[in-house]
Short mmCIF file of C-alpha atoms in Angstrom, two decimals:
data_model
loop_
_atom_site.label_atom_id
_atom_site.label_comp_id
_atom_site.label_asym_id
_atom_site.label_seq_id
_atom_site.Cartn_x
_atom_site.Cartn_y
_atom_site.Cartn_z
CA MET A 17 122.19 129.54 88.83
CA ASP A 18 120.65 132.02 86.38
CA ARG A 19 123.18 131.49 83.65
CA ALA A 20 123.14 127.80 83.88
CA SER A 21 119.47 127.41 84.14
CA PRO A 22 116.78 126.84 81.69
CA ARG A 23 117.41 126.46 78.03
CA SER A 24 116.08 129.24 75.87
CA GLY A 25 113.15 127.13 74.74
CA ILE A 26 112.09 126.77 78.29
CA ARG A 27 112.37 130.50 78.81
CA ARG A 28 110.08 131.10 75.88
CA ARG A 29 107.69 128.62 77.33
CA LEU A 30 107.86 130.36 80.66
CA ARG A 31 106.97 133.69 79.06
CA LEU A 32 104.12 132.03 77.26
CA ALA A 33 103.02 130.54 80.52
CA THR A 34 103.11 133.84 82.33
CA ALA A 35 101.04 135.39 79.62
CA LEU A 36 98.37 132.79 79.37
CA GLY A 37 98.09 131.57 82.92
CA ALA A 38 98.66 128.38 84.75
CA LEU A 39 96.10 126.24 82.94
CA LEU A 40 97.78 126.80 79.63
CA VAL A 41 101.10 125.88 81.18
CA LEU A 42 99.63 122.66 82.34
CA LEU A 43 98.12 121.85 79.03
CA GLY A 44 101.27 123.02 77.26
CA THR A 45 103.08 120.32 79.16
CA TYR A 46 100.40 117.92 78.14
CA GLY A 47 100.77 119.18 74.58
CA ILE A 48 104.44 118.31 74.53
CA SER A 49 103.71 114.69 75.05
CA THR A 50 101.29 114.75 72.18
CA THR A 51 103.76 116.34 69.78
CA ALA A 52 106.21 113.54 69.57
CA GLN A 53 108.73 115.24 67.32
CA ALA A 54 109.23 118.22 69.57
CA ASP A 55 109.39 115.93 72.54
CA THR A 56 112.13 113.78 71.04
CA ALA A 57 114.18 116.77 70.04
CA GLN A 58 113.85 118.18 73.51
CA ALA A 59 114.85 114.96 75.15
CA ASP A 60 117.87 114.53 72.87
CA THR A 61 119.11 118.02 73.61
CA SER A 62 118.73 117.63 77.30
CA ARG A 63 120.52 114.31 77.32
CA ALA A 64 123.46 115.91 75.51
CA ASP A 65 123.47 118.84 77.92
CA ALA A 66 123.37 116.62 80.93
CA ALA A 67 125.48 113.73 79.72
CA PRO A 68 126.48 112.06 82.96
CA GLY A 69 130.11 112.56 83.80
CA VAL A 70 132.17 109.64 85.07
CA ASN A 71 131.36 110.68 88.60
CA ALA A 72 127.59 111.03 88.20
CA ILE A 73 125.64 109.13 90.82
CA ARG A 74 123.08 107.00 89.01
CA VAL A 75 120.09 107.77 91.20
CA ALA A 76 117.18 109.75 89.74
CA GLU A 77 116.77 112.41 92.41
CA PHE A 78 116.62 116.09 93.20
CA PRO A 79 115.81 117.44 96.69
CA ALA A 80 114.24 120.43 98.37
CA ASP A 81 114.94 121.03 102.04
CA CYS A 82 112.10 123.11 103.42
CA SER A 83 112.24 123.89 107.12
CA TYR A 84 109.20 124.38 109.31
CA SER A 85 107.34 127.59 108.55
CA HIS A 86 104.16 127.88 110.60
CA ARG A 87 101.17 126.11 112.15
CA LEU A 88 97.47 126.66 111.42
CA PRO A 89 94.28 124.59 111.79
CA ASP A 90 93.82 125.15 108.04
CA ASP A 91 93.93 123.02 104.90
CA PRO A 92 93.60 124.78 101.53
CA ILE A 93 93.07 121.43 99.75
CA ILE A 94 90.58 119.63 102.02
CA PHE A 95 88.92 122.72 103.57
CA PRO A 96 89.42 125.56 101.08
CA GLY A 97 88.00 128.83 102.41
CA LEU A 98 87.26 127.36 105.85
CA PRO A 99 89.88 128.60 108.33
CA GLY A 100 89.90 126.64 111.56
CA ALA A 101 88.09 123.63 110.05
CA SER A 102 91.08 121.31 110.18
CA HIS A 103 93.17 119.68 112.83
CA MET A 104 96.48 121.46 113.41
CA HIS A 105 98.88 121.37 110.46
CA SER A 106 102.58 122.19 110.32
CA PHE A 107 103.50 123.94 107.08
CA PHE A 108 106.80 123.80 105.19
CA GLY A 109 107.96 125.75 102.15
CA ALA A 110 105.73 128.69 101.23
CA THR A 111 105.28 130.89 104.29
CA VAL A 112 101.85 132.31 103.38
CA THR A 113 99.77 129.14 103.24
CA ASP A 114 96.37 129.28 104.96
CA ALA A 115 92.82 128.13 104.24
CA PHE A 116 92.46 130.52 101.30
CA THR A 117 95.72 129.81 99.49
CA THR A 118 95.67 129.46 95.72
CA LEU A 119 98.46 129.01 93.19
CA PRO A 120 99.09 132.75 92.62
CA ASP A 121 99.52 133.20 96.39
CA LEU A 122 102.21 130.52 96.44
CA ILE A 123 103.99 131.86 93.36
CA ASN A 124 104.41 135.20 95.14
CA SER A 125 105.24 133.71 98.54
CA PRO A 126 108.52 133.72 100.42
CA THR A 127 109.71 130.20 101.13
CA THR A 128 111.70 128.24 103.68
CA CYS A 129 113.01 125.95 100.96
CA ASN A 130 116.49 125.33 99.70
CA PRO A 131 116.39 125.86 96.74
CA GLN A 132 114.54 129.13 97.15
CA VAL A 133 112.89 128.69 93.75
CA ASP A 134 110.65 126.09 95.40
CA VAL A 135 107.67 128.07 96.65
CA SER A 136 105.49 124.97 96.92
CA SER A 137 103.57 124.29 100.10
CA TYR A 138 103.92 121.05 102.04
CA TRP A 139 101.99 120.25 105.21
CA VAL A 140 101.49 117.46 107.73
CA PRO A 141 99.51 116.97 110.95
CA THR A 142 101.42 118.48 113.86
CA LEU A 143 103.28 116.04 116.13
CA TYR A 144 102.77 116.47 119.86
CA ARG A 145 104.92 115.12 122.66
CA ASN A 146 102.97 115.19 125.91
CA ASN A 147 100.65 117.69 124.25
CA VAL A 148 103.47 120.07 123.31
CA ALA A 149 103.97 120.64 119.57
CA VAL A 150 107.26 119.36 118.16
CA GLU A 151 108.50 120.31 114.70
CA PRO A 152 111.00 118.40 112.56
CA ILE A 153 114.52 119.81 112.49
CA ILE A 154 115.19 118.06 109.19
CA SER A 155 112.46 118.16 106.56
CA THR A 156 113.48 116.99 103.11
CA PHE A 157 111.27 116.55 100.07
CA TYR A 158 112.92 114.24 97.56
CA TYR A 159 111.75 114.08 93.97
CA LEU A 160 112.59 110.61 92.69
CA GLY A 161 112.52 108.52 89.55
CA GLU A 162 111.80 105.18 91.16
CA GLY A 163 108.94 102.78 91.72
CA VAL A 164 108.44 102.39 87.97
CA ARG A 165 110.41 100.65 85.18
CA SER A 166 113.45 102.44 83.78
CA ASP A 167 111.71 103.15 80.47
CA VAL A 168 108.90 104.82 82.44
CA VAL A 169 111.44 106.86 84.44
CA ALA A 170 112.94 107.99 81.12
CA ARG A 171 109.67 109.56 80.06
CA THR A 172 108.82 111.20 83.40
CA GLU A 173 106.91 114.46 82.93
CA PRO A 174 107.36 117.51 85.14
CA ILE A 175 104.79 117.85 87.93
CA PRO A 176 102.36 120.45 86.57
CA GLN A 177 102.26 123.75 88.42
CA GLY A 178 99.22 123.90 90.68
CA LEU A 179 98.94 120.12 91.09
CA ARG A 180 97.72 119.07 94.51
CA ILE A 181 98.65 115.66 95.89
CA VAL A 182 97.75 114.03 99.18
CA ALA A 183 99.40 110.91 100.57
CA GLY A 184 98.66 108.77 103.57
CA ASN A 185 95.37 108.27 105.37
CA ALA A 186 94.36 110.80 108.03
CA ARG A 187 91.36 108.58 108.85
CA ALA A 188 93.28 105.35 109.25
CA THR A 189 91.76 103.30 112.04
CA GLY A 190 94.75 100.99 112.30
CA PRO A 191 98.07 100.11 110.70
CA ASN A 192 96.39 98.06 107.97
CA ASP A 193 94.88 101.01 106.17
CA SER A 194 97.98 103.16 106.46
CA ILE A 195 101.12 103.71 104.37
CA ALA A 196 102.87 105.64 107.16
CA ARG A 197 106.41 104.59 108.02
CA TRP A 198 108.08 105.54 111.28
CA SER A 199 111.70 104.70 112.03
CA CYS A 200 114.73 106.00 113.91
CA LEU A 201 117.54 108.04 112.41
CA HIS A 202 120.88 106.40 113.29
CA ALA A 203 119.15 103.40 114.85
CA GLY A 204 118.50 101.05 111.95
CA GLN A 205 118.12 98.15 114.35
CA VAL A 206 114.70 99.45 115.34
CA PRO A 207 112.28 97.95 112.82
CA PRO A 208 110.18 100.52 110.94
CA SER A 209 106.49 100.58 111.77
CA LYS A 210 103.28 102.19 110.59
CA ASP A 211 102.86 103.56 114.11
CA PHE A 212 105.33 105.45 116.31
CA VAL A 213 108.47 103.53 117.25
CA ASN A 214 110.58 103.67 120.41
CA CYS A 215 113.84 105.32 119.35
CA PRO A 216 116.94 104.98 121.55
CA ALA A 217 118.12 108.10 123.38
CA GLY A 218 120.28 110.24 121.14
CA THR A 219 118.50 109.20 117.95
CA MET A 220 115.58 110.89 116.23
CA LEU A 221 112.10 109.76 115.34
CA GLU A 222 111.62 109.96 111.57
CA SER A 223 108.66 109.70 109.22
CA TYR A 224 108.79 108.62 105.57
CA LEU A 225 105.89 109.16 103.22
CA ASP A 226 105.75 108.42 99.47
CA PHE A 227 103.25 110.33 97.32
CA PRO A 228 101.45 108.84 94.31
CA GLN A 229 103.35 109.49 91.08
CA CYS A 230 100.91 108.69 88.26
CA TRP A 231 98.74 111.59 87.08
CA ASN A 232 95.54 111.39 85.04
CA GLY A 233 96.99 114.06 82.77
CA ARG A 234 93.98 116.30 83.19
CA ASP A 235 93.05 117.48 86.67
CA LEU A 236 95.09 119.51 89.14
CA ASP A 237 92.84 118.20 91.91
CA SER A 238 89.72 116.05 92.21
CA PRO A 239 86.63 116.11 94.42
CA ASP A 240 88.08 113.49 96.77
CA HIS A 241 91.55 115.06 96.31
CA LYS A 242 92.95 111.63 95.48
CA SER A 243 91.46 110.21 92.30
CA HIS A 244 93.43 112.39 89.89
CA MET A 245 96.57 110.59 91.13
CA ALA A 246 97.47 106.92 91.49
CA TYR A 247 100.33 104.75 92.67
CA PRO A 248 102.10 102.61 90.06
CA VAL A 249 100.85 99.13 89.29
CA ASN A 250 103.45 96.54 88.28
CA GLN A 251 106.13 99.21 88.00
CA ALA A 252 104.13 101.26 85.51
CA CYS A 253 101.47 103.94 85.52
CA PRO A 254 97.97 102.52 84.99
CA ALA A 255 95.99 103.45 81.85
CA THR A 256 93.66 105.61 83.95
CA HIS A 257 96.63 107.65 85.19
CA PRO A 258 99.07 107.40 82.28
CA VAL A 259 101.42 110.32 83.03
CA PRO A 260 104.44 109.48 85.22
CA VAL A 261 105.71 112.39 87.30
CA PRO A 262 108.54 112.38 89.86
CA LYS A 263 107.70 110.54 93.06
CA LEU A 264 107.66 112.89 96.03
CA ARG A 265 109.15 111.34 99.15
CA GLN A 266 108.71 113.33 102.35
CA VAL A 267 111.26 112.66 105.08
CA LEU A 268 110.78 114.37 108.44
CA ARG A 269 113.16 114.01 111.39
CA TYR A 270 111.82 115.03 114.78
CA PRO A 271 114.14 115.79 117.70
CA VAL A 272 112.39 113.30 119.98
CA SER A 273 112.97 109.71 121.08
CA GLY A 274 111.72 107.25 123.65
CA ASP A 275 108.33 105.93 124.70
CA PRO A 276 105.81 106.21 121.83
CA ALA A 277 103.02 106.72 124.39
CA GLN A 278 104.11 110.37 124.73
CA PHE A 279 103.43 111.05 121.04
CA ARG A 280 100.31 111.84 119.08
CA LEU A 281 99.57 113.52 115.79
CA ALA A 282 96.93 116.23 115.42
CA SER A 283 95.09 113.66 113.30
CA GLY A 284 95.44 110.81 115.82
CA PRO A 285 97.84 107.87 116.22
CA GLY A 286 101.07 107.53 114.21
CA TYR A 287 99.38 105.56 111.44
CA THR A 288 97.23 108.62 110.59
CA MET A 289 100.36 110.37 109.26
CA HIS A 290 99.63 112.05 105.95
CA GLY A 291 101.07 114.74 103.76
CA ASP A 292 99.68 117.38 101.45
CA PHE A 293 101.58 118.95 98.57
CA PHE A 294 100.58 121.99 96.51
CA ASN A 295 103.08 122.33 93.67
CA ALA A 296 104.25 125.84 92.88
CA TRP A 297 107.73 125.12 91.45
CA PRO A 298 108.47 127.50 88.57
CA VAL A 299 107.65 125.51 85.44
CA ALA A 300 111.12 125.90 83.98
CA GLU A 301 112.91 124.90 87.19
CA MET A 302 110.83 121.75 87.54
CA ALA A 303 111.25 120.89 83.84
CA ARG A 304 115.02 121.35 83.98
CA ARG A 305 115.33 119.03 86.97
CA VAL A 306 113.18 116.37 85.33
CA ASN A 307 115.29 116.61 82.17
CA ASP A 308 118.66 116.74 83.87
CA CYS A 309 118.16 114.53 86.94
CA ILE A 310 115.15 112.24 86.71
CA ARG A 311 115.03 111.12 83.08
CA PRO A 312 118.78 110.45 82.74
CA VAL A 313 118.90 108.97 86.29
CA ILE A 314 121.37 111.37 87.86
CA LYS A 315 121.51 112.44 91.49
CA CYS A 316 121.26 116.22 91.68
CA GLY A 317 121.74 118.73 94.47
CA HIS A 318 119.45 121.50 95.60
CA ASP A 319 120.43 123.56 92.56
CA GLY A 320 119.23 120.79 90.28
CA ARG A 321 122.79 120.13 89.05
CA PRO A 322 124.48 116.72 89.12
CA LEU A 323 126.30 116.18 92.39
CA MET B 6 110.69 124.47 67.58
CA ARG B 7 109.36 125.11 71.06
CA PRO B 8 107.13 128.12 70.29
CA SER B 9 105.16 125.91 67.92
CA LEU B 10 104.02 123.99 70.96
CA ALA B 11 101.75 126.86 71.81
CA VAL B 12 99.47 126.07 68.93
CA PRO B 13 98.76 122.45 69.78
CA SER B 14 98.42 123.43 73.40
CA VAL B 15 95.77 125.99 72.62
CA LEU B 16 93.99 123.62 70.26
CA LEU B 17 94.11 120.87 72.80
CA CYS B 18 92.87 123.24 75.43
CA LEU B 19 89.93 124.31 73.33
CA ALA B 20 89.14 120.78 72.31
CA LEU B 21 89.18 119.49 75.87
CA LEU B 22 87.54 122.27 77.72
CA GLY B 23 85.72 124.58 75.41
CA ALA B 24 84.96 127.99 76.80
CA GLY B 25 86.81 127.35 80.05
CA CYS B 26 90.09 127.96 78.26
CA ALA B 27 89.26 131.52 77.35
CA ALA B 28 89.83 132.74 80.88
CA ALA B 29 93.33 134.02 81.44
CA GLY B 30 94.87 135.14 84.71
CA PRO B 31 94.24 132.99 87.74
CA PRO B 32 94.05 129.30 86.97
CA PRO B 33 90.51 128.37 86.03
CA PRO B 34 89.27 125.01 87.21
CA THR B 35 89.39 122.28 84.62
CA ARG B 36 86.06 121.02 85.91
CA PRO B 37 83.28 122.88 87.66
CA ASP B 38 83.57 120.64 90.67
CA LEU B 39 87.33 120.79 90.78
CA ALA B 40 88.23 121.14 94.40
CA GLY B 41 90.51 123.77 95.77
CA GLU B 42 89.82 126.51 93.26
CA THR B 43 88.50 129.87 94.32
CA PRO B 44 84.84 129.82 95.34
CA ALA B 45 84.13 132.54 92.78
CA ALA B 46 85.26 130.28 89.95
CA ALA B 47 82.64 127.71 90.82
CA ALA B 48 80.00 130.32 91.47
CA THR B 49 80.00 131.31 87.82
CA THR B 50 78.69 127.87 86.96
CA GLY B 51 75.90 128.12 89.55
CA ALA B 52 77.31 124.98 91.11
CA PHE B 53 78.61 124.06 94.52
CA SER B 54 82.10 125.34 95.18
CA PRO B 55 84.74 123.16 96.83
CA THR B 56 84.21 125.26 99.96
CA ASP B 57 80.47 124.44 99.95
CA VAL B 58 81.10 120.71 99.58
CA ALA B 59 83.85 120.65 102.21
CA TRP B 60 81.67 122.51 104.67
CA LEU B 61 78.64 120.27 104.06
CA GLN B 62 80.71 117.12 104.53
CA LEU B 63 82.21 118.41 107.73
CA THR B 64 78.84 119.63 109.03
CA VAL B 65 77.25 116.23 108.42
CA ALA B 66 80.14 114.44 110.12
CA MET B 67 79.98 116.77 113.13
CA SER B 68 76.21 116.46 113.56
CA GLU B 69 76.37 112.69 113.28
CA ARG B 70 78.98 112.69 116.02
CA LEU B 71 77.00 114.96 118.35
CA LEU B 72 73.63 113.20 118.18
CA PRO B 73 74.69 110.15 120.25
CA VAL B 74 75.85 112.57 122.95
CA LEU B 75 72.49 114.34 123.05
CA GLU B 76 70.64 111.04 123.18
CA LEU B 77 72.38 110.26 126.48
CA VAL B 78 70.96 113.30 128.23
CA PRO B 79 67.36 112.31 129.13
CA ALA B 80 68.43 109.12 130.92
CA ARG B 81 71.31 110.70 132.81
CA THR B 82 70.06 114.00 134.09
CA THR B 83 66.80 115.08 135.68
CA ASP B 84 67.54 118.80 135.45
CA PRO B 85 64.78 120.17 133.20
CA ALA B 86 66.98 123.01 131.97
CA TRP B 87 69.60 120.57 130.65
CA ARG B 88 66.97 118.33 129.17
CA ALA B 89 65.38 121.31 127.41
CA LEU B 90 68.69 122.54 126.02
CA ALA B 91 69.63 119.06 124.79
CA GLY B 92 66.22 118.75 123.16
CA ARG B 93 66.57 122.08 121.35
CA VAL B 94 70.06 121.28 120.11
CA GLU B 95 68.99 117.83 119.00
CA GLU B 96 66.09 119.31 117.07
CA SER B 97 68.26 121.82 115.24
CA GLN B 98 70.96 119.23 114.58
CA GLN B 99 68.41 116.84 113.07
CA ALA B 100 67.02 119.59 110.85
CA ASP B 101 70.48 120.73 109.75
CA LEU B 102 71.48 117.16 109.08
CA ILE B 103 68.54 116.61 106.74
CA ARG B 104 69.25 119.83 104.87
CA SER B 105 72.98 119.28 104.62
CA ARG B 106 72.59 115.66 103.47
CA GLY B 107 70.13 116.84 100.82
CA LEU B 108 72.49 119.54 99.60
CA LEU B 109 75.38 117.10 99.53
CA ALA B 110 73.35 114.72 97.37
CA GLU B 111 72.44 117.63 95.12
CA SER B 112 76.09 118.59 94.78
CA GLY B 113 76.97 115.16 93.44
CA ALA B 114 79.64 114.66 96.07
CA PRO B 115 80.42 111.07 97.02
CA ALA B 116 77.97 109.65 99.55
CA THR B 117 80.77 108.34 101.73
CA ASN B 118 81.78 110.96 104.19
CA PRO B 119 85.49 111.73 104.05
CA HIS B 120 85.51 112.63 107.74
CA GLU B 121 83.77 109.53 109.08
CA GLY B 122 85.71 107.97 111.89
CA HIS B 123 88.09 110.91 112.01
CA ASP B 124 88.35 113.08 115.10
CA MET B 125 88.04 116.61 113.78
CA PRO B 126 88.14 119.72 115.98
CA GLY B 127 84.95 120.04 118.01
CA MET B 128 84.11 116.35 117.71
CA ILE B 129 83.75 114.12 120.74
CA THR B 130 86.17 111.19 120.60
CA GLU B 131 85.27 107.58 121.23
CA ALA B 132 87.11 107.67 124.57
CA GLU B 133 85.25 110.80 125.64
CA LEU B 134 81.94 109.24 124.68
CA THR B 135 82.77 106.21 126.80
CA ALA B 136 83.53 108.46 129.78
CA LEU B 137 80.29 110.33 129.19
CA ARG B 138 78.26 107.11 129.18
CA ALA B 139 79.68 106.25 132.60
CA ALA B 140 78.92 109.63 134.21
CA ARG B 141 75.74 110.73 136.01
CA GLY B 142 74.32 113.88 137.58
CA PRO B 143 76.43 117.05 137.89
CA ALA B 144 79.55 115.28 136.57
CA PHE B 145 77.61 114.26 133.50
CA ASP B 146 76.23 117.79 133.07
CA ARG B 147 79.74 119.25 133.18
CA LEU B 148 81.02 116.82 130.55
CA VAL B 149 78.04 117.44 128.31
CA ALA B 150 78.55 121.17 128.66
CA ARG B 151 82.18 120.84 127.64
CA HIS B 152 81.41 118.77 124.54
CA LEU B 153 78.45 120.91 123.54
CA ARG B 154 80.52 124.05 123.86
CA ALA B 155 83.35 122.55 121.80
CA HIS B 156 80.94 121.36 119.13
CA LEU B 157 78.85 124.52 118.89
CA SER B 158 81.85 126.85 118.94
CA GLN B 159 83.50 124.95 116.11
CA ALA B 160 80.23 124.62 114.16
CA VAL B 161 79.62 128.36 114.39
CA ARG B 162 83.25 129.11 113.46
CA ILE B 163 83.20 127.08 110.26
CA ALA B 164 79.63 128.12 109.36
CA ARG B 165 80.78 131.75 109.52
CA ALA B 166 83.63 130.83 107.20
CA GLU B 167 81.17 129.16 104.82
CA GLN B 168 78.98 132.28 104.90
CA GLY B 169 81.98 134.32 103.81
CA SER B 170 83.62 131.90 101.38
CA GLY B 171 80.82 129.67 100.09
CA ALA B 172 79.11 130.10 96.74
CA HIS B 173 75.93 128.03 96.61
CA PRO B 174 73.02 130.17 97.90
CA ALA B 175 71.10 127.40 99.67
CA THR B 176 74.30 126.21 101.31
CA THR B 177 75.33 129.62 102.57
CA ALA B 178 71.74 130.06 103.79
CA LEU B 179 72.08 126.84 105.79
CA ALA B 180 75.35 128.18 107.18
CA ALA B 181 73.49 131.29 108.31
CA THR B 182 70.98 129.06 110.11
CA VAL B 183 73.78 127.16 111.82
CA VAL B 184 75.39 130.41 112.96
CA ARG B 185 72.09 131.78 114.29
CA ASP B 186 70.94 128.60 116.06
CA GLY B 187 74.42 127.71 117.27
CA SER B 188 75.01 131.17 118.75
CA ALA B 189 71.65 131.08 120.53
CA GLU B 190 72.37 127.61 121.90
CA LEU B 191 75.82 128.71 123.07
CA ALA B 192 74.21 131.63 124.91
CA ARG B 193 71.79 129.26 126.65
CA LEU B 194 74.65 126.95 127.48
CA ASP B 195 76.59 129.85 128.97
CA ARG B 196 73.66 130.64 131.24
CA LEU B 197 73.39 127.03 132.38
CA ASP B 198 77.11 126.49 132.67
CA PRO B 199 79.02 129.79 132.85
CA PRO B 200 82.20 129.43 130.78
CA THR B 201 84.33 131.01 133.52
CA ARG B 202 83.47 128.19 135.91
CA ALA B 203 86.32 125.83 136.59
CA ARG B 204 85.82 122.65 134.63
#
């Protein structure tokens, strides 16, 4: 992976980033989009490097599989510095996350992710079956170039390091104010729902959640933890949130089935499903995947190489 | 070509943020009220830290949820000890609520409470409140004791965290009040309803 990875320009940028800190990295990324010449040259090079072979799968995607790490009633985005203030969360990826976690903590953290370069933290309300916690046995975080027009996909920017994104509505009072999606793995005949579904024996309850993919280009977080990000409008990023980044799709498969009455989330009914993401991907690894997988619309594996 | 990007980045940085860019090392917030940064970062601006705002919002939501419980007490129990305890707690909750709402307004946080309608730890749920409304006498006292204990324990727990992690002096002072009053009320509760008793 080392040899094949980032182009030398990226390495220089990484050194620069390390020297000047995460904010400069973020704004360096922003700077690229404002220096059109450099941007074009970069894009051209990467296209040549990653010219899709005849067998390339034309889906803009790279994944991280991050198994369950730990549970805590903490939330470093919503309740920073306040351990115990939250409902129970199940954490994936970085193994150190607690109420006090900041970007440097994640960068130095061990991780449950494949690829191991992903030291990001992902968390969701814990699922309980008859009041016993159940954790997903498959937890995949897909980074996708979809939901926007192809010309927007082609100019997707890397997710800046330190960006925090929340998706879903922990306070939903019913299915109408929820974007949760529950379904059954290997039982497509069961219609998906915003609340728990009754999965046939031998299948698994699964949750899909899509994160907003349009960034305001400025803030790594916002006071309400939402307004620095937006969902696309008419297949494009709105003027208020002009920077398209890969769409994070969280897919969790729980080893449970049957009567939905036995299930609850720490946050309430199934429609309160939500996800939190604290990005700590190394800048160069994220940039390479955006260049090689998302922009040219190529399906990549965990190593960020075309499948 | 790539190293040249550093120059526009730095210029952009300075143009956008001014002095905030000078800080190297841990990521400085891009705005003073940027949530999720270290409390110390916000403290340098003399402003509310994300921890302060999060704690105030949660404290307001918890107090608003407890008050309807306390209001049930006078009509449902004749025990003067319970009535006195409920009165004390209600008084301190009302006072804390006024102070925390005022601080929230001062912080510039949105007026809408992000925790409204959301069952957070220590909060009585709608179903529990319904059960409480239906109960009378000793059964009612036991339920009230359980909810009060859950609320006060959680309130003291997160107020202690705010004392340690918060930045805004008036807010951490309020947290100290919540810890002091809450601990005293828990002690009274324990005398009225020993925690070892089967519930």
